[in-house]
Amino acid sequence: PPGVRSGEAYRISDLELASRLSFFLWSSIPDDELIDVASQGRLSDPVMLEQQVERMLADPRSESLVKNFAQQWLYLRNLSTTAPAQTEFPDWDDELRQGFARETELLFETIMREDLNVLQMLTADFTFLNERLARHYGIPGVYGSRFRRVDLDPAQRGGLLGHGSLLTVTSYPNRTSPVLRGKFVLENLLGSPPPEPPPNVPALEEQNEDGELQSMRAAMAQHRENPACRACHAAMDPIGFALENYDAVGKWRSDFAGEPVDASGVLPDGAAFDGLDGLRDLLLSRPDDFVGTVTEKLLIYALGRGLEYYDMPAVRGIVRTAAENDYRWSSILVGVVESIPFQMRRSQL
């Protein structure tokens, strides 16, 4: 724009804001009402902007935010290429794959539509099931292909960490992976991704010297004897072990390799936890980490670029405001739309 020096940040026009907003919330071009408000120069007024966000979220087109953002943040897009080994998991099929994705989308959509505390993504004591998915989870009394809201036993399911989608995309075709699961939680729920693994990491020895299947904990203990591997695994593995009660397609199990599953873990800072409940409580004890990660992922999605150091004050500001508003979804979403990174652009160098 005229008068803006190269590399300098400047506020985008109302029409550009309308376009940015509609691609964020609808993955599509602005409608007539949004263009009208923008061409009158009223969209950048915070009251009008919030009204338009509210209107756009109530529109069926906002379904694209649910689907596309959940695919990006929670790796739901990876489900389409996930292929659990038929020899190990003979009941895996495309209906189950689609059911997993739908369950997670419906939980996310409920948080958004009912404007709930985003921490309920972790704590929800309900989920959405049809007969096929309920049978897979061992939950009785659900019949037919239609998805409906079902209350859960929070000890075995509840929140994202018990969703088959997350548990399957963080497994190998033939077995669970505490490393992939731990890495997923650190990156996508706690916002502290581990460093990249060193080159030439040896494969995990799944059997002991006698050729018997060994527990994941025993196999990982052997793997961590390599000092180059130990530092990163100290944070990832305990989190992954907390989810060992779920097999590679998200089914509940109490035993594996002839032993009761040990789902306990201790992080490098001494925080101890056990199983799904313990891991959930650990995440809830650091609400700003989870909400900050959701905010970062949403801002990345909204901007269509990675975040830079100069974006981080905006993220922290959104989280602070959200904390005062019970971490409601609307507080985070409006915070993103009103943020400097969303409303400004850096001129090309």
Short mmCIF file of C-alpha atoms in Angstrom, two decimals, residues 15 21 24 56 60 74 89 121 172 178 200 255 271 287:
data_model
loop_
_atom_site.label_atom_id
_atom_site.label_comp_id
_atom_site.label_asym_id
_atom_site.label_seq_id
_atom_site.Cartn_x
_atom_site.Cartn_y
_atom_site.Cartn_z
CA LEU A 15 -12.75 -6.03 2.17
CA LEU A 21 -12.81 -14.10 7.67
CA PHE A 24 -11.28 -18.97 7.82
CA MET A 56 -21.21 -16.91 10.22
CA PRO A 60 -24.28 -24.27 7.90
CA LEU A 74 -6.10 -33.75 15.16
CA PHE A 89 -7.39 -56.45 13.40
CA MET A 121 -12.43 -31.62 24.45
CA TYR A 172 1.59 -48.60 13.64
CA PRO A 178 3.76 -45.04 23.00
CA ASN A 200 19.52 -44.44 11.92
CA ASP A 255 -3.79 -57.36 29.32
CA ALA A 271 4.76 -35.44 37.67
CA PRO A 287 -4.92 -25.49 31.18
#
